[in-house]
Structures are given as C-alpha cells and as structure tokens.
PDB file of C-alpha atoms in Angstrom:
ATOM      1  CA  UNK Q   1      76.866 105.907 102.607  1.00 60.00           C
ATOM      2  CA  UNK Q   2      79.668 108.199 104.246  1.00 74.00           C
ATOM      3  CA  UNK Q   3      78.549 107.074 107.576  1.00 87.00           C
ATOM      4  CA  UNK Q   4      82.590 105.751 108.067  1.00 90.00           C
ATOM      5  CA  UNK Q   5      82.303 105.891 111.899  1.00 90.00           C
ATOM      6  CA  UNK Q   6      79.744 103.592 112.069  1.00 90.00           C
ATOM      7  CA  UNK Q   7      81.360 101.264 109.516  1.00 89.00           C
ATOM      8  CA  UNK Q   8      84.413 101.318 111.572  1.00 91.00           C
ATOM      9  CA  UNK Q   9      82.642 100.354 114.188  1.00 89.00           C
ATOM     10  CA  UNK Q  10      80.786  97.134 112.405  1.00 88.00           C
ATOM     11  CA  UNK Q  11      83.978  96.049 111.052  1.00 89.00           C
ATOM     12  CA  UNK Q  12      86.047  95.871 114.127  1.00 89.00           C
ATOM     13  CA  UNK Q  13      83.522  94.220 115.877  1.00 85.00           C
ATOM     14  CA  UNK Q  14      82.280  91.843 113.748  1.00 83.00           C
ATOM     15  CA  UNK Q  15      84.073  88.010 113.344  1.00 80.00           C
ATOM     16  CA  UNK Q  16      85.491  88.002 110.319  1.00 73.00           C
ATOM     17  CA  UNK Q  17      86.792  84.945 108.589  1.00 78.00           C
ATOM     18  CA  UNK Q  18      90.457  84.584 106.852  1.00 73.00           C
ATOM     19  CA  UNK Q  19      88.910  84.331 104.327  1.00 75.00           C
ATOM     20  CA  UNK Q  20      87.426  87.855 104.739  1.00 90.00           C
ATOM     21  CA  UNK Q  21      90.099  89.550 106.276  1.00 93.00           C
ATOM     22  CA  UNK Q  22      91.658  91.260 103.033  1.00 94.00           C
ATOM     23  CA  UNK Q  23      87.783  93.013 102.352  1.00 94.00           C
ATOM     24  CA  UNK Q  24      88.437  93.815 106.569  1.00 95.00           C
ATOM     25  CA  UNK Q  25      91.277  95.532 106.185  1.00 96.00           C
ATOM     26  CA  UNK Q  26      91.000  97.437 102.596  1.00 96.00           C
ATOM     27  CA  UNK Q  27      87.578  99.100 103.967  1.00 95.00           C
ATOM     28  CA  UNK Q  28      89.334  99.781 107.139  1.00 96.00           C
ATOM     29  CA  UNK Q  29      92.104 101.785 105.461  1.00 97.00           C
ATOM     30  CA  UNK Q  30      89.601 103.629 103.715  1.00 96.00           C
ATOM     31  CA  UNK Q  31      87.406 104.514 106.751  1.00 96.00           C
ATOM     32  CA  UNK Q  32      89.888 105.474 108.673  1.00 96.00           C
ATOM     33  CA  UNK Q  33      91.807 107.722 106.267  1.00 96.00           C
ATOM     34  CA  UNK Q  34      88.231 109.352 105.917  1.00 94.00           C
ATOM     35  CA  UNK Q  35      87.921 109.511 109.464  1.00 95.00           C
ATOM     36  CA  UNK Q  36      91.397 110.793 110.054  1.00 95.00           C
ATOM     37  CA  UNK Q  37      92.484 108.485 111.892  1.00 95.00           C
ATOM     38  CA  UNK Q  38      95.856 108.010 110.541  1.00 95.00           C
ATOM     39  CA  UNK Q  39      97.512 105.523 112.520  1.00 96.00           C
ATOM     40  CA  UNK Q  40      94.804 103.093 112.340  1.00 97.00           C
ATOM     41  CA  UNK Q  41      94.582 103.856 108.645  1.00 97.00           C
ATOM     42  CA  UNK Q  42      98.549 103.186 107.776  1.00 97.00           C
ATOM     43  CA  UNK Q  43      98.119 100.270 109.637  1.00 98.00           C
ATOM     44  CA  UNK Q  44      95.223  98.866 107.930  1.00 97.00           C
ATOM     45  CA  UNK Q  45      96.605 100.239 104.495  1.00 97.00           C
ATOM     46  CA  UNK Q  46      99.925  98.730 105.307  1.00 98.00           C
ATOM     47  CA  UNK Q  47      98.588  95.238 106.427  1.00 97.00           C
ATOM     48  CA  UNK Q  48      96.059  94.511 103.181  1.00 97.00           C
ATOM     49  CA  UNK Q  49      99.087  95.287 100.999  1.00 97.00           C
ATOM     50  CA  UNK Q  50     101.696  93.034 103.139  1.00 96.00           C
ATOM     51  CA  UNK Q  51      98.508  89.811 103.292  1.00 95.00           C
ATOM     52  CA  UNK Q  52      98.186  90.017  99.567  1.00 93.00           C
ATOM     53  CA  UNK Q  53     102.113  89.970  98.927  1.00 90.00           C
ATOM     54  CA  UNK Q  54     102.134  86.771 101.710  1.00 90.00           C
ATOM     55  CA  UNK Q  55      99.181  84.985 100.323  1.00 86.00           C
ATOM     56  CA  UNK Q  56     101.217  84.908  96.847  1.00 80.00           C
ATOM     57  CA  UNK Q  57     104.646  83.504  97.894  1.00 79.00           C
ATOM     58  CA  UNK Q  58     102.662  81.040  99.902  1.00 79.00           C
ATOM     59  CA  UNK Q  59     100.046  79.717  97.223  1.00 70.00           C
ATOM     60  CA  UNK Q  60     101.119  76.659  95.519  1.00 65.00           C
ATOM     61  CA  UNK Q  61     102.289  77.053  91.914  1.00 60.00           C
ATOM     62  CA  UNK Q  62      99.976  74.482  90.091  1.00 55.00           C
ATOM     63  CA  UNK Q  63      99.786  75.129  86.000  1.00 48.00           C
ATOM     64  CA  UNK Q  64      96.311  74.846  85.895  1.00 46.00           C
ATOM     65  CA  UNK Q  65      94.996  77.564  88.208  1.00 50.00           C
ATOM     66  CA  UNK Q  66      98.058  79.699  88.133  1.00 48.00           C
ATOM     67  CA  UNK Q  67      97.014  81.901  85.825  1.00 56.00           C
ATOM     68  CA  UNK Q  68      93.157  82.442  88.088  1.00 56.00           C
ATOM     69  CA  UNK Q  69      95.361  82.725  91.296  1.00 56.00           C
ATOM     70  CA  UNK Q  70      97.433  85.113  89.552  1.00 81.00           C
ATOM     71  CA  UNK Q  71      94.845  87.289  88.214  1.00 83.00           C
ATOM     72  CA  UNK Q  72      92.727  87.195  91.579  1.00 86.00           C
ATOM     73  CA  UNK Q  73      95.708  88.273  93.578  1.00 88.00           C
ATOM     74  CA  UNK Q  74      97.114  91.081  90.933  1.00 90.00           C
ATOM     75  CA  UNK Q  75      93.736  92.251  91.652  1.00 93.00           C
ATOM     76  CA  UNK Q  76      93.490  92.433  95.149  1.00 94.00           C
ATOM     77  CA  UNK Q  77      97.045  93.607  95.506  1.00 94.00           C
ATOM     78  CA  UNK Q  78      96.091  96.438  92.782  1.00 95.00           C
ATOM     79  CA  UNK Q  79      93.363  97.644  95.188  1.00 96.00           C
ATOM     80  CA  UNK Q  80      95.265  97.856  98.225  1.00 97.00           C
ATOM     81  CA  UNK Q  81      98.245  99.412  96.761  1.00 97.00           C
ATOM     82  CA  UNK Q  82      95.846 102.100  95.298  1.00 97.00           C
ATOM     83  CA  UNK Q  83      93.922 102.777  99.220  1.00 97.00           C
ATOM     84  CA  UNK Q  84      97.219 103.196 100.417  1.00 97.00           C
ATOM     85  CA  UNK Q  85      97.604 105.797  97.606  1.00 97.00           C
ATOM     86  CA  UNK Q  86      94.829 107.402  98.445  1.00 96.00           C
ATOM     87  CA  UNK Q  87      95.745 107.311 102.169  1.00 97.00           C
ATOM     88  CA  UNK Q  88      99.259 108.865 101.287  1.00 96.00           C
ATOM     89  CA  UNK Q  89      97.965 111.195  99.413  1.00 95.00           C
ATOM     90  CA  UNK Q  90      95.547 112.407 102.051  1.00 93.00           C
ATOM     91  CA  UNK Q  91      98.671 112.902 104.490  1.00 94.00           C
ATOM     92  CA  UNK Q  92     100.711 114.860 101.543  1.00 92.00           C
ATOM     93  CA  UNK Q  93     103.299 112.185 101.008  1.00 95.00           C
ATOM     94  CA  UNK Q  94     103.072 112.879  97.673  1.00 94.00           C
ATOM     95  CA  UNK Q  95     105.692 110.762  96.203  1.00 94.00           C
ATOM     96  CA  UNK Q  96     104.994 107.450  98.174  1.00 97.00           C
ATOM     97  CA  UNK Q  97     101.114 108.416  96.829  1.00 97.00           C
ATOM     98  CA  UNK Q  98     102.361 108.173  93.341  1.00 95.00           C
ATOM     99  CA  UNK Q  99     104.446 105.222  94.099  1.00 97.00           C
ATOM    100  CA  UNK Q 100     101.559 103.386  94.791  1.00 97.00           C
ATOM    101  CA  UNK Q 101      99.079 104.675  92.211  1.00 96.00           C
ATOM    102  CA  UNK Q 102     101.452 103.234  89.492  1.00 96.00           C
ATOM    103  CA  UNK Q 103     102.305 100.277  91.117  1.00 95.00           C
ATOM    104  CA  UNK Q 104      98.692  99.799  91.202  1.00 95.00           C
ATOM    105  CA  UNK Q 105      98.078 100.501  87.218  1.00 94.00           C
ATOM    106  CA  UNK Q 106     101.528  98.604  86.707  1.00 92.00           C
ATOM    107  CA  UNK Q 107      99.611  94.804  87.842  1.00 91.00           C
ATOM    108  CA  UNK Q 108      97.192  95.228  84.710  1.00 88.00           C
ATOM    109  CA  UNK Q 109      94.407  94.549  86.806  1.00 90.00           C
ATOM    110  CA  UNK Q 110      91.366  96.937  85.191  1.00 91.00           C
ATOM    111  CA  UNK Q 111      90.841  99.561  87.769  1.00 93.00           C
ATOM    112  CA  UNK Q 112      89.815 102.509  86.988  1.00 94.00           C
ATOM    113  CA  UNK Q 113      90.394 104.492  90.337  1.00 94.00           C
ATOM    114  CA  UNK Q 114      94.341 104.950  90.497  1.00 94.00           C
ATOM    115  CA  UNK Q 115      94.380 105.776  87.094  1.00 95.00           C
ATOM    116  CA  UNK Q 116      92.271 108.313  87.917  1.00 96.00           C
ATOM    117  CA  UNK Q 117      94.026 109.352  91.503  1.00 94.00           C
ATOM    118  CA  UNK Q 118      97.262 109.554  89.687  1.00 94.00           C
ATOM    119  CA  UNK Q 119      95.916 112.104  87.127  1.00 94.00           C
ATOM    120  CA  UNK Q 120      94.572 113.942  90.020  1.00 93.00           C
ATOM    121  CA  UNK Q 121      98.050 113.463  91.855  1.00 93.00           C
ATOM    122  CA  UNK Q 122      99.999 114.908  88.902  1.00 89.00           C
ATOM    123  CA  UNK Q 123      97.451 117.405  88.083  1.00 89.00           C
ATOM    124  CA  UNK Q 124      97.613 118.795  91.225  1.00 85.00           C
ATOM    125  CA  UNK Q 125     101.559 118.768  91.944  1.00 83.00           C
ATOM    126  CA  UNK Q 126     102.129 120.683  88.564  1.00 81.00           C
ATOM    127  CA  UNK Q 127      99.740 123.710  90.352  1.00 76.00           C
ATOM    128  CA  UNK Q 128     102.285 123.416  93.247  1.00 69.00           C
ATOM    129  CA  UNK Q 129     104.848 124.276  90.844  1.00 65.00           C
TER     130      UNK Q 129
END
C-alpha cells in the first residue's frame, strides 16, 4: 500500500524460511529502490537474481519434473531480473536496465511488467535523443 518503510521493516525482522527467502529478497529490492536506499536495494536485487541462478545448477535433473522445475525457476528468475531492471533504471543505468528487461522477456515466462518497463525504457531514451 506504498507504506515501503514499514514493509522494510517487517521483512527484515521477520524469520523467514529458505524456502521464503527468494519472496524476502525480490520485495526487498523493490522497497528499497522505492525508498532510495540504493545499496540495500543492489544488494537485495543482486542476491534474488544470483539464489535463483544457484538453486538451478543445484536442482537435480530428473525427466519427470524437469520441465515444472524449469518453468518455476524461469519464472522466478524472470521476476528478479526485471526488479533489478527497474532498480537500474531508477539509478539511470540505462543500458544494464535494458539488459535486464530483455533478459527477463527472453525466459518466456508470461510477465507482463518488463515488457512493459522496456517500452517505457526505449520510449524514454529516444526523447533523450
């Protein structure tokens, strides 16, 4: 509800399972970037992105649920890549924003958002020139 300070607050505080932690640190990254606090936020963006990417080389490749793994984790990896978009967007790294937003569209995983924030990205760099 826009109150991010507060949700900051819960989140940090609260015990959060490992299973949890990848909802912990994607609502963290967007907090903070709407908080501006910047360091926290890379750091959170950062870390959701690098637990997905872990998770994946260290699942077990078994036929039958490779392709639900594989869709769960496209998905999850799809969201974080596109918070960190959004978080280098909001500090004008333009280019490392766009990175993201199409890596994010690239893993076919449905979301709406950074194909949206990339529009908004381009949209907004052709004003600039």
């Amino acid at each position: 509800k826009g109150d991010y300070e507060a949700a900051i607050d819960r989140i940090t505080t609260a015990r959060a399972s490992k299973r949890m932690e990848f909802s912990r640190l994607t609502n963290l990254c967007v907090a903070y970037t709407k908080v501006g606090e910047l360091d926290q936020a890379e750091e959170a963006c950062n870390a959701a992105v690098k637990l997905v990417e872990e998770r994946r080389e260290q699942r077990p490749r078994r036929a039958i649920t490779f392709d639900a793994i594989d869709a769960a984790d496209r998905s999850d990896l799809a969201v974080a890549l596109s918070n960190r978009g959004v978080f280098n967007a909001a500090l004008g790294n333009i280019v490392k924003a766009h990175e993201d937003f199409a890596a994010s569209l690239q893993l076919g995983a449905g979301l709406s958002a950074p194909e949206i924030n990339l529009a908004r990205l381009d949209s907004a760099t052709r004003k600039l020139y």
